[in-house]
Short mmCIF file of C-alpha atoms in Angstrom, two decimals:
data_model
loop_
_atom_site.label_atom_id
_atom_site.label_comp_id
_atom_site.label_asym_id
_atom_site.label_seq_id
_atom_site.Cartn_x
_atom_site.Cartn_y
_atom_site.Cartn_z
CA UNK A 75 196.23 37.32 -204.57
CA UNK A 76 198.78 35.49 -202.43
CA UNK A 77 199.02 38.43 -200.01
CA UNK A 78 195.23 38.60 -199.71
CA UNK A 79 194.96 34.84 -199.12
CA UNK A 80 197.70 34.97 -196.49
CA UNK A 81 195.93 37.84 -194.69
CA UNK A 82 192.55 36.03 -194.80
CA UNK A 83 194.07 32.89 -193.29
CA UNK A 84 195.70 34.95 -190.54
CA UNK A 85 192.43 36.73 -189.72
CA UNK A 86 190.47 33.48 -189.58
CA UNK A 87 193.16 31.96 -187.35
CA UNK A 88 193.07 34.94 -184.95
CA UNK A 89 189.27 34.97 -184.86
CA UNK A 90 189.17 31.26 -184.09
CA UNK A 91 191.79 31.75 -181.36
CA UNK A 92 189.75 34.56 -179.79
CA UNK A 93 186.56 32.46 -179.91
CA UNK A 94 188.30 29.58 -178.09
CA UNK A 95 189.67 31.92 -175.40
CA UNK A 96 186.28 33.54 -174.84
CA UNK A 97 184.60 30.12 -174.71
CA UNK A 98 187.07 29.01 -172.00
CA UNK A 99 186.24 32.11 -169.94
CA UNK A 100 182.51 31.48 -170.33
CA UNK A 101 182.91 27.82 -169.34
CA UNK A 102 184.79 28.75 -166.16
CA UNK A 103 182.23 31.40 -165.20
CA UNK A 104 179.19 29.45 -166.44
CA UNK A 105 178.31 32.18 -168.92
CA UNK A 106 178.07 34.93 -166.31
CA UNK A 107 177.84 38.43 -167.78
CA UNK A 108 176.23 37.48 -171.09
CA UNK A 109 172.51 37.65 -171.82
CA UNK A 110 170.57 35.69 -174.43
CA UNK A 111 171.25 38.26 -177.19
CA UNK A 112 174.99 38.07 -176.50
CA UNK A 113 174.94 34.27 -176.69
CA UNK A 114 172.98 34.43 -179.95
CA UNK A 115 175.51 36.88 -181.42
CA UNK A 116 178.38 34.68 -180.22
CA UNK A 117 176.78 31.72 -182.01
CA UNK A 118 176.57 33.76 -185.22
CA UNK A 119 180.26 34.70 -184.92
CA UNK A 120 181.20 31.03 -184.46
CA UNK A 121 179.25 30.00 -187.55
CA UNK A 122 180.71 32.89 -189.55
CA UNK A 123 184.23 31.84 -188.58
CA UNK A 124 183.53 28.25 -189.67
CA UNK A 125 182.15 29.46 -192.99
CA UNK A 126 185.17 31.68 -193.65
CA UNK A 127 187.46 28.75 -192.93
CA UNK A 128 185.46 26.65 -195.38
CA UNK A 129 185.73 29.36 -198.07
CA UNK A 130 189.52 29.31 -197.87
CA UNK A 131 189.54 25.89 -199.54
CA UNK A 132 186.24 25.86 -201.45
CA UNK A 133 184.44 28.15 -203.94
CA UNK A 134 181.57 30.30 -202.55
CA UNK A 135 179.03 28.40 -204.67
CA UNK A 136 179.44 25.31 -202.45
CA UNK A 137 178.51 27.21 -199.27
CA UNK A 138 174.83 27.47 -198.36
CA UNK A 139 173.33 30.11 -196.04
CA UNK A 140 176.45 32.27 -196.10
CA UNK A 141 176.48 34.87 -193.31
CA UNK A 142 177.26 38.38 -194.57
CA UNK A 143 176.02 40.41 -191.57
CA UNK A 144 176.41 39.75 -187.83
CA UNK A 145 173.44 42.04 -187.10
CA UNK A 146 171.24 40.29 -189.70
CA UNK A 147 172.50 36.71 -190.14
CA UNK A 148 169.40 35.84 -192.19
CA UNK A 149 170.45 38.16 -195.04
CA UNK A 150 171.86 36.54 -198.17
CA UNK A 151 173.70 38.03 -201.16
CA UNK A 152 171.44 38.01 -204.22
CA UNK A 153 173.31 38.41 -207.53
CA UNK A 154 171.29 40.72 -209.82
CA UNK A 155 174.06 41.68 -212.28
CA UNK A 156 172.82 45.26 -212.51
CA UNK A 157 175.26 47.94 -213.60
CA UNK A 158 175.07 49.94 -210.35
CA UNK A 159 174.16 47.10 -207.98
CA UNK A 160 175.53 43.73 -209.15
CA UNK A 161 174.70 42.22 -205.73
CA UNK A 162 171.78 43.14 -203.48
CA UNK A 163 171.02 42.24 -199.87
CA UNK A 164 167.45 41.82 -198.69
CA UNK A 165 164.30 39.83 -199.26
CA UNK A 166 163.42 38.63 -202.74
CA UNK A 167 159.73 38.74 -203.64
CA UNK A 168 157.86 37.05 -206.45
CA UNK A 169 154.84 39.22 -207.20
CA UNK A 170 151.64 38.44 -209.11
CA UNK A 171 149.33 41.14 -210.44
CA UNK A 172 145.75 40.78 -211.68
CA UNK A 173 143.84 43.85 -212.92
CA UNK A 174 146.01 46.16 -210.85
CA UNK A 175 145.75 44.07 -207.65
CA UNK A 176 149.16 42.92 -206.44
CA UNK A 177 149.85 39.73 -204.48
CA UNK A 178 153.06 38.39 -202.96
CA UNK A 179 153.46 34.85 -204.27
CA UNK A 180 156.76 34.07 -202.52
CA UNK A 181 158.98 36.05 -200.14
CA UNK A 182 162.38 34.74 -199.10
CA UNK A 183 165.77 36.07 -198.03
CA UNK A 184 167.43 33.26 -199.99
CA UNK A 185 167.76 33.65 -203.74
CA UNK A 186 165.41 31.54 -205.85
CA UNK A 187 164.68 31.12 -209.55
CA UNK A 188 161.44 33.00 -210.16
CA UNK A 189 160.86 31.70 -213.70
CA UNK A 190 160.12 28.21 -212.34
CA UNK A 191 157.05 29.60 -210.54
CA UNK A 192 155.10 30.49 -213.69
CA UNK A 193 153.04 27.26 -213.70
CA UNK A 194 152.19 27.71 -210.01
CA UNK A 195 151.19 31.33 -210.68
CA UNK A 196 148.80 30.24 -213.43
CA UNK A 197 147.33 27.60 -211.10
CA UNK A 198 146.75 30.22 -208.41
CA UNK A 199 145.07 32.52 -210.92
CA UNK A 200 142.73 29.71 -211.98
CA UNK A 201 141.83 29.00 -208.35
CA UNK A 202 140.87 32.57 -207.46
CA UNK A 203 140.00 34.28 -210.77
CA UNK A 204 139.45 31.61 -213.40
CA UNK A 205 141.55 30.43 -216.37
CA UNK A 206 144.41 32.64 -217.57
CA UNK A 207 144.01 34.01 -221.11
CA UNK A 208 146.79 36.61 -221.27
CA UNK A 209 150.07 36.73 -219.38
CA UNK A 210 152.80 39.33 -219.19
CA UNK A 211 156.19 38.56 -217.67
CA UNK A 212 159.85 39.47 -217.90
CA UNK A 213 162.01 37.79 -220.55
CA UNK A 214 163.59 35.55 -217.91
CA UNK A 215 160.30 33.63 -217.86
CA UNK A 216 160.47 32.87 -221.59
CA UNK A 217 162.03 29.43 -221.18
CA UNK A 218 161.15 26.55 -223.51
CA UNK A 219 159.23 24.78 -220.72
CA UNK A 220 157.16 27.88 -219.96
CA UNK A 221 156.50 28.48 -223.67
CA UNK A 222 155.26 24.91 -224.16
CA UNK A 223 153.12 25.18 -221.03
CA UNK A 224 151.51 28.47 -222.11
CA UNK A 225 150.89 27.15 -225.62
CA UNK A 226 149.24 24.04 -224.23
CA UNK A 227 147.00 26.14 -221.97
CA UNK A 228 146.22 28.56 -224.84
CA UNK A 229 147.68 31.50 -222.92
CA UNK A 230 148.77 34.48 -225.02
CA UNK A 231 152.05 35.95 -223.74
CA UNK A 232 154.33 38.86 -224.54
CA UNK A 233 157.35 36.56 -224.95
CA UNK A 234 159.51 37.21 -228.04
CA UNK A 235 158.47 34.89 -230.86
CA UNK A 236 160.66 31.89 -231.75
CA UNK A 237 160.62 30.01 -235.02
CA UNK A 238 159.54 30.96 -238.57
CA UNK A 239 155.90 31.70 -237.72
CA UNK A 240 155.24 35.45 -237.47
CA UNK A 241 152.64 37.26 -235.39
CA UNK A 242 149.69 38.90 -237.09
CA UNK A 243 149.11 42.63 -236.77
CA UNK A 244 146.49 42.12 -234.04
CA UNK A 245 148.77 39.74 -232.13
CA UNK A 246 151.66 42.22 -232.33
CA UNK A 247 149.41 44.98 -230.96
CA UNK A 248 148.19 42.77 -228.09
CA UNK A 249 151.73 41.60 -227.26
CA UNK A 250 152.95 45.20 -227.21
CA UNK A 251 150.08 46.25 -224.92
CA UNK A 252 150.75 43.39 -222.47
CA UNK A 253 154.45 44.32 -222.36
CA UNK A 254 153.54 47.97 -221.79
CA UNK A 255 151.18 47.10 -218.93
CA UNK A 256 153.80 44.90 -217.28
CA UNK A 257 156.52 47.54 -217.62
CA UNK A 258 154.40 50.44 -216.33
CA UNK A 259 151.82 49.05 -213.90
CA UNK A 260 153.86 46.23 -212.35
CA UNK A 261 157.14 48.17 -212.12
CA UNK A 262 155.20 51.22 -210.96
CA UNK A 263 153.95 49.27 -207.95
CA UNK A 264 157.54 48.67 -206.81
CA UNK A 265 158.36 52.38 -207.08
CA UNK A 266 155.21 53.36 -205.18
CA UNK A 267 155.96 50.89 -202.38
CA UNK A 268 159.51 52.20 -202.03
CA UNK A 269 158.61 55.90 -202.16
CA UNK A 270 155.37 55.99 -200.17
CA UNK A 271 155.04 52.79 -198.12
CA UNK A 272 158.40 52.53 -196.39
CA UNK A 273 159.98 49.77 -198.47
CA UNK A 274 162.80 51.97 -199.79
CA UNK A 275 164.57 51.53 -196.47
CA UNK A 276 163.09 49.11 -193.97
CA UNK A 277 163.80 50.47 -190.50
CA UNK A 278 163.08 47.38 -188.42
CA UNK A 279 165.41 44.51 -187.51
CA UNK A 280 164.61 40.84 -187.44
CA UNK A 281 163.57 38.43 -190.17
CA UNK A 282 159.90 38.23 -189.10
CA UNK A 283 159.62 42.01 -188.58
CA UNK A 284 161.10 42.76 -191.99
CA UNK A 285 158.72 40.34 -193.70
CA UNK A 286 155.80 41.92 -191.84
CA UNK A 287 156.83 45.40 -193.03
CA UNK A 288 157.05 44.15 -196.63
CA UNK A 289 153.57 42.64 -196.42
CA UNK A 290 152.20 45.87 -194.94
CA UNK A 291 153.69 47.76 -197.89
#
């Protein structure tokens, strides 16, 4: 650990020294030889150096908008805690689905807590389709606040039951069917988009272009 920390400090020092020397050359020559893309990249390198210096004395959780790619400075690490891919890099999408029709509710390169958007999703459904009667969602949405909200709105969900009250046979069947639909139809849409609509590997660069490709998919 001490060797790694010593090497990181040395690299940040050398990078900062190189940035200062290059900046002096640019100041003397009034930026001659660099175009707008080069200046933009140089700005990203400066910010990345500042962030790495900050991380030497502070935990990563205190740093917002951490740069992990010079080519795509808008990318952010999204912790998924999957066995093969504990961290992913790319846009995070919150998707709503009604009778097989899929809508992008929110699309962002920064990580966000999707379970807090359940109330907003129900409000959007009411606006365009009418009141929600049944709702299927991943277990991450089964928070106490969301449970109370769904109960108050008389929305039947596939969330695991809490408390001594047990589901009837009909309720168990309906809950199982909602879970099945969510696991097959909703997850199937993601696989279809990746395999047939170019979202498995987005081949364009730029935040706006990538978002456009995702919406096309």
